[in-house]
mmCIF file of C-alpha atoms and ligand atoms in Angstrom:
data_model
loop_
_atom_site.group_PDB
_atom_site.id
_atom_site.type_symbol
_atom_site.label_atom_id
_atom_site.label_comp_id
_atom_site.label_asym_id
_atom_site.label_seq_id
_atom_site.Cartn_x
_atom_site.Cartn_y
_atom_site.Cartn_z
ATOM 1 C CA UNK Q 1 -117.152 42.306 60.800
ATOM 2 C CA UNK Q 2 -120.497 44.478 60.080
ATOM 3 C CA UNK Q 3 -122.140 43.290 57.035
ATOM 4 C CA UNK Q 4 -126.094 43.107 55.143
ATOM 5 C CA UNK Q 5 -128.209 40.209 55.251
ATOM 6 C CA UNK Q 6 -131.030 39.566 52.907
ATOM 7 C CA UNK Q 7 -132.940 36.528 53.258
ATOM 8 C CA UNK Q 8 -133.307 35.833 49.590
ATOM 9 C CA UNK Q 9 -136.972 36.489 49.092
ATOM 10 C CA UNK Q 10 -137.619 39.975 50.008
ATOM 11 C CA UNK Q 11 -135.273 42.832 49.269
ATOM 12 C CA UNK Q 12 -135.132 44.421 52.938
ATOM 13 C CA UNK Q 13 -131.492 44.446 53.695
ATOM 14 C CA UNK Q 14 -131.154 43.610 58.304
ATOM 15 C CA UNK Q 15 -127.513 44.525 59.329
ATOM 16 C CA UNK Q 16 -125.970 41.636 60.412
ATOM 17 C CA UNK Q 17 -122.278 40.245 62.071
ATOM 18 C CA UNK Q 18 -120.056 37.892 60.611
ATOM 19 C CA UNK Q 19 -117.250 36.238 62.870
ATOM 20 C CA UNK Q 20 -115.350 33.791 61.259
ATOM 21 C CA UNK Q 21 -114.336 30.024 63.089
ATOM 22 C CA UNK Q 22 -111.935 27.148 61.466
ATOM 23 C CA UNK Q 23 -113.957 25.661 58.485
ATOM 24 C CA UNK Q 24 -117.253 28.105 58.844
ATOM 25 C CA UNK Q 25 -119.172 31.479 59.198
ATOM 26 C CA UNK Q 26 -121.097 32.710 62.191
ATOM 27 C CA UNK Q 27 -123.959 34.842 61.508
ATOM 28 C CA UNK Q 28 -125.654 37.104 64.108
ATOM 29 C CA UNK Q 29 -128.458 38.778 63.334
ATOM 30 C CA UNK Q 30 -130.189 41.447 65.021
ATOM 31 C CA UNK Q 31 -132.864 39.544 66.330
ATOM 32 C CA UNK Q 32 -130.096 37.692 68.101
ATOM 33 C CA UNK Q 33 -130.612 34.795 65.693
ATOM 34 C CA UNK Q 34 -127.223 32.966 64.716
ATOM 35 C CA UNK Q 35 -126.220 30.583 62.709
ATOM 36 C CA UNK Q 36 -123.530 28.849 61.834
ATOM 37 C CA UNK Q 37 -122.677 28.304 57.673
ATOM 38 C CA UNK Q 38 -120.189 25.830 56.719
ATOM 39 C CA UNK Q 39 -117.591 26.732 54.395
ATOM 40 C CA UNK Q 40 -118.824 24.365 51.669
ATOM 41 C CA UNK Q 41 -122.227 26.188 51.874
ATOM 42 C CA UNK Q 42 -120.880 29.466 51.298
ATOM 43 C CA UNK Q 43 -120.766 30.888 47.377
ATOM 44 C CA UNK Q 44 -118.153 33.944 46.984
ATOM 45 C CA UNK Q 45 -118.680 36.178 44.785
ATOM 46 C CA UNK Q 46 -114.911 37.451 42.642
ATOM 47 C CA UNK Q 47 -113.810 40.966 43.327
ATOM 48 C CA UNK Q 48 -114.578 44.020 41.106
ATOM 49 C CA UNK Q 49 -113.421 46.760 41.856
ATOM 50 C CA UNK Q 50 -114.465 48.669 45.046
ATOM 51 C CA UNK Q 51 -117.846 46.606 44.767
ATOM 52 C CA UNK Q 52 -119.126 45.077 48.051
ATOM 53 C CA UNK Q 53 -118.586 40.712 47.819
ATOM 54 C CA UNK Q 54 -121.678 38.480 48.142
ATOM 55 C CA UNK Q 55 -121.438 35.635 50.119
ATOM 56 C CA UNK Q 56 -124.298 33.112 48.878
ATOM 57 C CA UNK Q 57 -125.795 30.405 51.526
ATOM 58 C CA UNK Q 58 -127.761 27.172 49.973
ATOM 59 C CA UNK Q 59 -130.582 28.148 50.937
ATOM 60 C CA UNK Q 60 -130.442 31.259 48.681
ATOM 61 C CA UNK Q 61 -130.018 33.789 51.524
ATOM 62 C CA UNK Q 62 -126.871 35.907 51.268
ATOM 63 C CA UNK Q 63 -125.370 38.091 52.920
ATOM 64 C CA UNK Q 64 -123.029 41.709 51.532
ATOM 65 C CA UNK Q 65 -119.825 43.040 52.707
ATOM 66 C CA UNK Q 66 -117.320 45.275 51.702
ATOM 67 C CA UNK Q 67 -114.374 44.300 50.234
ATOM 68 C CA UNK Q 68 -111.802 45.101 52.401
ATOM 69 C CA UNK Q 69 -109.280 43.630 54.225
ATOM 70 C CA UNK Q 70 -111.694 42.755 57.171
ATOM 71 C CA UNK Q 71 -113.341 40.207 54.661
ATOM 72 C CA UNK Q 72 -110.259 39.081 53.176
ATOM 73 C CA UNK Q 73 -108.974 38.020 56.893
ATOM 74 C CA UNK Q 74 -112.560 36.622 57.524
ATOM 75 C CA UNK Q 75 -112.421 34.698 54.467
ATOM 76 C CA UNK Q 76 -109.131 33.231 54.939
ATOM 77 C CA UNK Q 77 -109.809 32.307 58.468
ATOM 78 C CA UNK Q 78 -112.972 30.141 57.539
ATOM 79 C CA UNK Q 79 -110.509 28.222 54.849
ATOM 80 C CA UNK Q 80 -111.900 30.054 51.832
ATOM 81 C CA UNK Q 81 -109.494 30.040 48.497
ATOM 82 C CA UNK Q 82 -110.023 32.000 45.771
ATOM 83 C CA UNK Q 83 -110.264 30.701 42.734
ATOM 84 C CA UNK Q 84 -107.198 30.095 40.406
ATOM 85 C CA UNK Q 85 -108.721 32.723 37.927
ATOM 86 C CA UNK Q 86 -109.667 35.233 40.308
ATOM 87 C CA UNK Q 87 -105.461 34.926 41.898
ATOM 88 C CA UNK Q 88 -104.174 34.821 38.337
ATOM 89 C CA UNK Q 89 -106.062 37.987 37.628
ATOM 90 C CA UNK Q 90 -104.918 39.779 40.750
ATOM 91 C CA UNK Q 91 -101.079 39.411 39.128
ATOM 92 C CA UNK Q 92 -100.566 41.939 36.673
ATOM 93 C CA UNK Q 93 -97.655 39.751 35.150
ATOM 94 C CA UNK Q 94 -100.251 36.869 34.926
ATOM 95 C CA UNK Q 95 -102.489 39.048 33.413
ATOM 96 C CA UNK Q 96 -99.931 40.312 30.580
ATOM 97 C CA UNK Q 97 -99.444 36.760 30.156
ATOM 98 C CA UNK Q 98 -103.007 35.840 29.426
ATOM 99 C CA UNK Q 99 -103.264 38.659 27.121
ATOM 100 C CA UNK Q 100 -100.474 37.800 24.762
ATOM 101 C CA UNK Q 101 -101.369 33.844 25.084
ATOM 102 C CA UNK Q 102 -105.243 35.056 24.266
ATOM 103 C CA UNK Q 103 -103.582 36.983 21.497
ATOM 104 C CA UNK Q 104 -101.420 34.523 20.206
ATOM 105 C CA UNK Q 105 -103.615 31.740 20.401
ATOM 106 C CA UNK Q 106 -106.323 33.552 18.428
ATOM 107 C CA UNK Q 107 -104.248 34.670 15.822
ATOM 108 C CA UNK Q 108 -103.128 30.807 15.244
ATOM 109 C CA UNK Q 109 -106.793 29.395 15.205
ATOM 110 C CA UNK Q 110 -107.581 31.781 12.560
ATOM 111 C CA UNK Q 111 -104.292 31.204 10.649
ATOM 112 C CA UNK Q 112 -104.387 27.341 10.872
ATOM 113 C CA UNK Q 113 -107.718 25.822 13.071
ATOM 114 C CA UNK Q 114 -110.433 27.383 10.915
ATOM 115 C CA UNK Q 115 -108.821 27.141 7.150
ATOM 116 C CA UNK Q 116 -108.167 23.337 8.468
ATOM 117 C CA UNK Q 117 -111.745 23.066 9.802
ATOM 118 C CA UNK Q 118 -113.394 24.882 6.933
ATOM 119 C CA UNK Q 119 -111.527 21.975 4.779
ATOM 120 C CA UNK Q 120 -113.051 18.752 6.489
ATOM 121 C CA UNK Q 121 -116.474 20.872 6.547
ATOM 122 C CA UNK Q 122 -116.933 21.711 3.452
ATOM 123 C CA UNK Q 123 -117.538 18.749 1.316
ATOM 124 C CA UNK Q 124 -120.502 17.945 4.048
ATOM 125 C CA UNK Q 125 -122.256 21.860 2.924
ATOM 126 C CA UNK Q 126 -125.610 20.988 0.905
ATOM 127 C CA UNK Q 127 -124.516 21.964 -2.518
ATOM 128 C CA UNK Q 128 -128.011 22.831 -3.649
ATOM 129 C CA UNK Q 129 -128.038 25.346 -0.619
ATOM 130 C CA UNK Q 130 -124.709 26.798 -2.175
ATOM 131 C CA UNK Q 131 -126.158 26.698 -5.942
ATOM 132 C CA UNK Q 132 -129.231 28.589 -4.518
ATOM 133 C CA UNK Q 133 -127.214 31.419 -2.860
ATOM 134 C CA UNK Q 134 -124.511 31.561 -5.627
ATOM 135 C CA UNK Q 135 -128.100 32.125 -8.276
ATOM 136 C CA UNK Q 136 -129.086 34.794 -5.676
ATOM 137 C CA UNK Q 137 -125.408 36.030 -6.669
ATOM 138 C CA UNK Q 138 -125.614 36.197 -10.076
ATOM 139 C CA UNK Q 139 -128.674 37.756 -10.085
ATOM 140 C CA UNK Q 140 -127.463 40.746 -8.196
ATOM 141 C CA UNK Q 141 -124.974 41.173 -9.938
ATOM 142 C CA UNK Q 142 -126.839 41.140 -13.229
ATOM 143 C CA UNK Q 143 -128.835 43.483 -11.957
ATOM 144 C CA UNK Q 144 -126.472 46.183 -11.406
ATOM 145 C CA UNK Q 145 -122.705 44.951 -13.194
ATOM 146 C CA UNK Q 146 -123.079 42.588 -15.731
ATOM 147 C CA UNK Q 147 -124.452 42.743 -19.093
ATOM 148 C CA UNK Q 148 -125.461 40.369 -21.507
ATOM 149 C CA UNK Q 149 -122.585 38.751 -23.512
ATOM 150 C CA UNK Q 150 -122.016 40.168 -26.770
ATOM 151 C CA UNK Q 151 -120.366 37.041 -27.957
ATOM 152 C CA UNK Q 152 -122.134 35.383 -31.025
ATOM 153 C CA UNK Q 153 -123.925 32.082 -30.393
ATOM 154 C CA UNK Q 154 -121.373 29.754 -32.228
ATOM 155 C CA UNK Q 155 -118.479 31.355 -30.344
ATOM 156 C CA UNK Q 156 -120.205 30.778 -26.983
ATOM 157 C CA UNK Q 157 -120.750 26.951 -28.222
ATOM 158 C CA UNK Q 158 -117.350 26.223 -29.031
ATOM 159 C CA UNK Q 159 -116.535 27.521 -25.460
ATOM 160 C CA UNK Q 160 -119.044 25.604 -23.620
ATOM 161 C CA UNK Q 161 -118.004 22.429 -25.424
ATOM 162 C CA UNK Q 162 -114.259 22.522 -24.156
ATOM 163 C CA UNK Q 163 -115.701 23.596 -21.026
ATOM 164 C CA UNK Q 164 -117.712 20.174 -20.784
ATOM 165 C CA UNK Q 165 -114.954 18.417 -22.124
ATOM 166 C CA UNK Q 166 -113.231 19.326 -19.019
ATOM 167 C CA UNK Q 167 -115.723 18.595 -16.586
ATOM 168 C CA UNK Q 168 -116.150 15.002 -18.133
ATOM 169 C CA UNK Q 169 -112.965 14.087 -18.042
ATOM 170 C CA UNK Q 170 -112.065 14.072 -14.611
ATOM 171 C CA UNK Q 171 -114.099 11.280 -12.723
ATOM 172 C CA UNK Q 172 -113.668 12.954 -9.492
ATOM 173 C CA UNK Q 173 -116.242 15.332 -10.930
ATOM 174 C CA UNK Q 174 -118.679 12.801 -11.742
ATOM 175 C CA UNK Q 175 -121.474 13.289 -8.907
ATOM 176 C CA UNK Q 176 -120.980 16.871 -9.113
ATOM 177 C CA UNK Q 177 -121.097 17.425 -12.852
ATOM 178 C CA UNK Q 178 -124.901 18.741 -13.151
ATOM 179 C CA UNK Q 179 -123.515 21.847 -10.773
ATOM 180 C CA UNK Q 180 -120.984 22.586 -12.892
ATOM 181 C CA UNK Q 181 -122.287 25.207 -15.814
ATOM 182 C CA UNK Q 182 -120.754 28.407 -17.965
ATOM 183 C CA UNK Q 183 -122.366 31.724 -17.722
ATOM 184 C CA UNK Q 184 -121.253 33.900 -20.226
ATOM 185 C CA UNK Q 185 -121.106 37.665 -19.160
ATOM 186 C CA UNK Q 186 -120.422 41.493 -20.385
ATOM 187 C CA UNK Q 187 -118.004 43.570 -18.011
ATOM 188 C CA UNK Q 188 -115.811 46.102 -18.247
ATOM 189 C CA UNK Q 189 -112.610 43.872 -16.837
ATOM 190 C CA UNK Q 190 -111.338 40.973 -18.539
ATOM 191 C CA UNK Q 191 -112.014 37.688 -15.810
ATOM 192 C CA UNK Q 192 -113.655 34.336 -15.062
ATOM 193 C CA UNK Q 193 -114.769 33.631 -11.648
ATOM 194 C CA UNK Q 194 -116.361 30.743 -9.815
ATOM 195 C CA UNK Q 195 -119.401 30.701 -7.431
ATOM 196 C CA UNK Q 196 -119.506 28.020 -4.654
ATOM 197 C CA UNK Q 197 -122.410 26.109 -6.441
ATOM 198 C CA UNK Q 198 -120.370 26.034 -9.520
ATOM 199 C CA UNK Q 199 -121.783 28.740 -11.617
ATOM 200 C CA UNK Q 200 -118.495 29.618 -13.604
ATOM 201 C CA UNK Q 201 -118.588 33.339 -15.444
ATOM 202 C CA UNK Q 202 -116.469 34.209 -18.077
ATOM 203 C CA UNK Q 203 -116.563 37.694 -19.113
ATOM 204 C CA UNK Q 204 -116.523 38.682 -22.559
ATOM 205 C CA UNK Q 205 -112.880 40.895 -22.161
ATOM 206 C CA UNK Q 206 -111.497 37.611 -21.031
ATOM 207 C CA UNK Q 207 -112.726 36.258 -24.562
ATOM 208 C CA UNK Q 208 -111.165 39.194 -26.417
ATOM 209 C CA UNK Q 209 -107.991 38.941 -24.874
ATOM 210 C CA UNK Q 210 -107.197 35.496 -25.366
ATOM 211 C CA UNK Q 211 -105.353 34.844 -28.175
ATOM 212 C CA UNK Q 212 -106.704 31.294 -28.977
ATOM 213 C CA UNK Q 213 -109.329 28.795 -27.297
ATOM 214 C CA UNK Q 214 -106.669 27.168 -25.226
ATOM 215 C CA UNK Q 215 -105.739 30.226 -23.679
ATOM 216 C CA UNK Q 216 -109.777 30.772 -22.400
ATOM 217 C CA UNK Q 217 -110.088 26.480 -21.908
ATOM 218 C CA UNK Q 218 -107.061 26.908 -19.702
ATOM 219 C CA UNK Q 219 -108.617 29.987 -17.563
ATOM 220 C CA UNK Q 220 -111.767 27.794 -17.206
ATOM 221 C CA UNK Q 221 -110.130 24.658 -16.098
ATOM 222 C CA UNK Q 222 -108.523 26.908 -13.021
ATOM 223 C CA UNK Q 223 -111.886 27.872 -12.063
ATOM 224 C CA UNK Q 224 -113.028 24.020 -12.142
ATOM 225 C CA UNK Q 225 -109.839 23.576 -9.652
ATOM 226 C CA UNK Q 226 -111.330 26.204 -7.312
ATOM 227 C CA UNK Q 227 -114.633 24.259 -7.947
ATOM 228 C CA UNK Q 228 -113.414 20.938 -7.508
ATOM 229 C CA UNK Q 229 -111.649 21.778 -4.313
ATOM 230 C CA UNK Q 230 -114.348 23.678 -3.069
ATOM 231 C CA UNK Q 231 -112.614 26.586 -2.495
ATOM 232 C CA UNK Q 232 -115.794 28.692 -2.293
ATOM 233 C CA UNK Q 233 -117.282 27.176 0.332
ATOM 234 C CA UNK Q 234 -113.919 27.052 2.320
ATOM 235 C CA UNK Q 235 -113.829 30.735 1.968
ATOM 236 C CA UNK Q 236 -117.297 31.296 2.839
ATOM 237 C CA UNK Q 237 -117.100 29.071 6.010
ATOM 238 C CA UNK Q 238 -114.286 30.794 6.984
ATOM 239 C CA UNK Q 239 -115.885 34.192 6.503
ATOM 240 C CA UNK Q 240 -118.754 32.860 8.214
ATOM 241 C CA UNK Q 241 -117.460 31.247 11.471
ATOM 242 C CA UNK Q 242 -115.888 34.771 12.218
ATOM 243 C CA UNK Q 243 -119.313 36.488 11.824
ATOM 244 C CA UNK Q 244 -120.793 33.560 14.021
ATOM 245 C CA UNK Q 245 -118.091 34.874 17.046
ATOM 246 C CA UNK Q 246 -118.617 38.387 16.342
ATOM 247 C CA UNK Q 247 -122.245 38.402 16.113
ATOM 248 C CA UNK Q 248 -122.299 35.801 19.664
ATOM 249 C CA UNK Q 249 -120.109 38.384 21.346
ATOM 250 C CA UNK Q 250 -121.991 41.726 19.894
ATOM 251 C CA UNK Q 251 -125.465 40.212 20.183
ATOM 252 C CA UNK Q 252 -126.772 40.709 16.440
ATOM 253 C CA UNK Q 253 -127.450 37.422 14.612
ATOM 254 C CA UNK Q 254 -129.803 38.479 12.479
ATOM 255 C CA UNK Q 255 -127.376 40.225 10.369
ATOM 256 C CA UNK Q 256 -125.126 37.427 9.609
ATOM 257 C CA UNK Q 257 -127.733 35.595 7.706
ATOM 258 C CA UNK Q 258 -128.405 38.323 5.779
ATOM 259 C CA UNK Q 259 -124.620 38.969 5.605
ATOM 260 C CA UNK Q 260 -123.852 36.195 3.743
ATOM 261 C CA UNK Q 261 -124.367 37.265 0.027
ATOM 262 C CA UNK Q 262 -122.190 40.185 1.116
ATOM 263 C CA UNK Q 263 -119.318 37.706 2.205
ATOM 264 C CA UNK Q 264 -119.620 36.152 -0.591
ATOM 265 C CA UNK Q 265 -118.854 38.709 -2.250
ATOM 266 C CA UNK Q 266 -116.141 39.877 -0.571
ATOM 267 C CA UNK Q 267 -114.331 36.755 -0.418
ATOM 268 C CA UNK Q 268 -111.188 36.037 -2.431
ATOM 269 C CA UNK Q 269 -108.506 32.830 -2.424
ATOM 270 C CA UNK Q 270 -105.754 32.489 -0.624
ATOM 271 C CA UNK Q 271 -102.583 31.783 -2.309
ATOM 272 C CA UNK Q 272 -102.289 27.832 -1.451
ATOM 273 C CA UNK Q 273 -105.870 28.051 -2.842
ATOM 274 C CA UNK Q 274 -104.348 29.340 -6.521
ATOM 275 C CA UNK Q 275 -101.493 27.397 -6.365
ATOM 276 C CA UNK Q 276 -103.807 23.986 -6.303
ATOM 277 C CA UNK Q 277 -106.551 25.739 -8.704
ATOM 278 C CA UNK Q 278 -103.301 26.333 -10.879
ATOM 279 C CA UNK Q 279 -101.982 22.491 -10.637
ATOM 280 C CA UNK Q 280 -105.023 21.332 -11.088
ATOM 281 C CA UNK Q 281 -105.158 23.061 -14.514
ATOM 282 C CA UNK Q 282 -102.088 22.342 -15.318
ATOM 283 C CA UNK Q 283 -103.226 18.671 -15.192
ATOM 284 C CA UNK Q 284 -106.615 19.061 -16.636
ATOM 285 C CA UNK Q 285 -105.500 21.120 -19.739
ATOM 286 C CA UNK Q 286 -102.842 17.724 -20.160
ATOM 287 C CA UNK Q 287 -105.700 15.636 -20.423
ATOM 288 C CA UNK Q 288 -106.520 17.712 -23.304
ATOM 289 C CA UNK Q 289 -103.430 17.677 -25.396
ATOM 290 C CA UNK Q 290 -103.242 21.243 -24.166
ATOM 291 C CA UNK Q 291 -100.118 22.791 -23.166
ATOM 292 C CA UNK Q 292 -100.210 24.251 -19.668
ATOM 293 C CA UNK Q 293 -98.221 27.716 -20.553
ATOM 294 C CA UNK Q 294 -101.637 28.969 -22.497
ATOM 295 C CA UNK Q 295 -102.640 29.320 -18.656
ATOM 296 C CA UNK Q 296 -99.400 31.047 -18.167
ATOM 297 C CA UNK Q 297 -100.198 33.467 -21.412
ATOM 298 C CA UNK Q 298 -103.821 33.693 -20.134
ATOM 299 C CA UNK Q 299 -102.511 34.955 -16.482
ATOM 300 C CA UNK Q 300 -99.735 37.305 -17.795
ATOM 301 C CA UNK Q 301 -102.763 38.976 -19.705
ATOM 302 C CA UNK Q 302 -104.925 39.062 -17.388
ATOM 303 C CA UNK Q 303 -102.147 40.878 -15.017
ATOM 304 C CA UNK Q 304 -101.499 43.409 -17.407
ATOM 305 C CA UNK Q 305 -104.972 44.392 -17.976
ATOM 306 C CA UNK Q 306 -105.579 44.610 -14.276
ATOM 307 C CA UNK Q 307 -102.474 46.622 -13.889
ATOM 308 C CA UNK Q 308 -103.440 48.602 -16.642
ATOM 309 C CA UNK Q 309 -106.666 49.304 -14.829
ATOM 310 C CA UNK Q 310 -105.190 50.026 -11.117
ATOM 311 C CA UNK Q 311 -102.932 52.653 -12.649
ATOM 312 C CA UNK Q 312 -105.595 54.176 -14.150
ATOM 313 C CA UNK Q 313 -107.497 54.068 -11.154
ATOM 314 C CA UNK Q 314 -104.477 55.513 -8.923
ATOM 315 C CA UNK Q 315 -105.594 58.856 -8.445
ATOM 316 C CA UNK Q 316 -108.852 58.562 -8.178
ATOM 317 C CA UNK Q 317 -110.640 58.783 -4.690
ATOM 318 C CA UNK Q 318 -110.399 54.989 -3.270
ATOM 319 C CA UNK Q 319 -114.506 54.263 -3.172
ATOM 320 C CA UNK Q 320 -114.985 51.567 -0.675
ATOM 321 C CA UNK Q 321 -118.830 51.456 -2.565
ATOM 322 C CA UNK Q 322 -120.310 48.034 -3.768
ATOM 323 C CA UNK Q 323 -118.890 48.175 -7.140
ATOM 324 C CA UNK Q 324 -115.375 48.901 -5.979
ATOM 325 C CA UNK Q 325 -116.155 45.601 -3.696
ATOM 326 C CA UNK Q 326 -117.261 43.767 -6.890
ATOM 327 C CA UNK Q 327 -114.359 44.881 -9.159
ATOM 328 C CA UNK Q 328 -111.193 43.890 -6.462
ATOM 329 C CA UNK Q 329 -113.284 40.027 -6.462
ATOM 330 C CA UNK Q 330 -112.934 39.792 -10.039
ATOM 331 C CA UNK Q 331 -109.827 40.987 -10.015
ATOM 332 C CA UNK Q 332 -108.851 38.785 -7.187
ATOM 333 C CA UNK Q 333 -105.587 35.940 -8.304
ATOM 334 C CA UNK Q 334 -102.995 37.385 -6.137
ATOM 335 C CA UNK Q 335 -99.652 36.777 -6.637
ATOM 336 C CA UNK Q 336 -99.520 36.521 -10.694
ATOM 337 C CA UNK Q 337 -95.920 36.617 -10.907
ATOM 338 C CA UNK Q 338 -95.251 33.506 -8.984
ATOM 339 C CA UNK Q 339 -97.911 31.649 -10.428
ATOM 340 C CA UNK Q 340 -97.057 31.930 -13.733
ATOM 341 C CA UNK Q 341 -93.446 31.559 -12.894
ATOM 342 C CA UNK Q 342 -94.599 27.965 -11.267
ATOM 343 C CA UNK Q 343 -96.650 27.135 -14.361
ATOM 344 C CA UNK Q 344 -94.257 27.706 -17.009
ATOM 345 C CA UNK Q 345 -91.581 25.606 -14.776
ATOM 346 C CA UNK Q 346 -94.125 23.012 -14.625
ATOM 347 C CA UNK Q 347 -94.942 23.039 -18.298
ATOM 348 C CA UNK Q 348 -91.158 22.856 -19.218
ATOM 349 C CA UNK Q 349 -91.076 19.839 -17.432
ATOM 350 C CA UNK Q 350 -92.400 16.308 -18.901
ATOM 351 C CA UNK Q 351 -96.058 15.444 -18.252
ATOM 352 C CA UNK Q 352 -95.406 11.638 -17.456
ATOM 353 C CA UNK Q 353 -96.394 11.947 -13.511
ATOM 354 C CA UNK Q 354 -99.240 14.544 -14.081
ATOM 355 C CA UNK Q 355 -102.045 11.836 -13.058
ATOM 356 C CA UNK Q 356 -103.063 10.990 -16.637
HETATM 357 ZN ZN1 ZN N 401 -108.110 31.563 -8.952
#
């Protein structure tokens, strides 16, 4: 067959004839030069399209034809075989099949791989590089959410002193426990939340709607769970990892890094995440002589005044602004109704196994 030689250092293309014998290539050129390739010095190029194939020699000359089936007959006489990629392509049901197993098999690393992953990596994340993003946090939001707290000095003492009465006593804690510290906050929705370098805020509405201490200690010692089983960081990973394969495949890394405060941000738990921030509690606030349904009071509170808020909020314009992103993380415990379902079946039962 007719084909286009280059010799590989000039781009002058000489027309040039290809006949094919058992096991290699012969090559006439117009000069009345041939040669003779072998078959394992030959590089195919795969099909696309209509576009002419390049067929690569060692010594980086290469020749073009068209793909047709003139080359295909060549290229099976010599003893070429396409590779199993490029004759899994050519099937359309092979193709289908790649698509859904793609599909599937994505959808499963990002259901179970990376939450699994994210698990054995994050006790190994520098927690000082966590505390130093999760200040960089707090101080945005300061700047533009939250207020000072309005609660009187003795109040916010008695707080912080069952709040370190938690930390203390769970040993688990005990290399961890200078991370661990209470930011009291103004908003206009009643919450705690917990950063990933264990700044813990409780918001002043929280405060007001508790009917007791216990109810607040109990909120507090969910928020250590989350802490304690670095939830945060889990989360963040997560979140992260995604942006790593989006940013590889769209070519802009230097947005993730600045990204990251924004994750943050937009992160919330799953629900096996609540459920062990909520057992956790449930043990911690035992420790204390506490019972565990002032987390269950605390939560059906908390629910109300959310739902109290969303309803309010219903026909309003849905504002997908940064505050709107700020006020569905605070808000963020899903599934109340279950939880504190689980935590008053828990409390009703005796504390003797609840790792005293
Ligand atoms: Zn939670």
């Amino acid at each position: 067959m007719d084909a286009f030689y280059f010799d590989g250092r000039s781009s002058r293309r000489h027309a040039a004839r290809l006949d094919a014998l058992p096991g290699c290539l012969s090559l006439t050129l117009p000069s009345g030069e041939q040669r003779r390739v072998p078959l394992a010095d030959i590089r195919v190029s795969e099909p696309l399209g209509k576009a002419p194939r390049t067929l690569r020699f060692s010594g980086g000359d290469f020749c073009e034809a068209p793909q047709n089936a003139e080359l295909l007959a060549l290229l099976n006489t010599i003893g070429y075989r396409q590779s199993v990629a490029v004759r899994l392509q050519s099937r359309w049901r092979w193709a289908v099949f790649a698509f859904v197993f793609l599909a599937l098999t994505t959808g499963a690393a990002h259901r179970w791989l990376l939450p699994w992953g994210a698990k054995i990596a994050a006790p190994h994340v520098s927690l000082s590089f966590m505390d130093r993003l999760s200040a960089e946090v707090i101080m945005m939001l300061d700047g533009q959410l939250l207020k000072k707290s309005r609660l009187d000095g003795a109040r916010q003492k008695e707080i912080s002193e069952g709040f370190k009465k938690l930390a203390v006593a769970d040993p688990e804690l005990a290399s961890r426990q200078s991370y661990l510290r209470l930011y009291f906050r103004d908003f206009s929705q009643p919450n705690a939340f917990c950063l990933p370098g264990g700044q813990i805020v409780l918001l002043d509405k929280l405060v007001e709607l508790s009917a007791n201490n216990d109810e607040i200690i109990a909120v507090l010692a969910h928020e250590i769970g989350h802490f304690r089983e670095r939830h945060a960081v889990r989360r963040l990973i997560q979140s992260s990892v995604v942006g790593v394969i989006a940013a590889v495949y769209f070519g802009d890394i230097s947005s993730l890094l600045s990204g990251l405060t924004t994750i943050l941000l937009e992160l919330s738990y799953s629900r096996d995440m609540e459920r062990e921030a909520d057992d956790y509690a449930i043990a911690a606030l035992r420790r204390q002589g506490i019972s565990p349904i002032a987390l269950a009071n605390a939560l059906k509170k908390l629910s109300a005044a959310h739902e109290k808020r969303d309803a309010a909020h219903e026909n309003k314009e849905k504002r997908k602004d940064f505050r709107a992103i700020v006020s569905g993380w605070l808000s963020s415990h899903p599934g109340s109704d279950e939880r504190i379902h689980r935590i008053t079946t828990a409390a009703s039962q005796a504390p003797e196994d609840s790792g005293k």
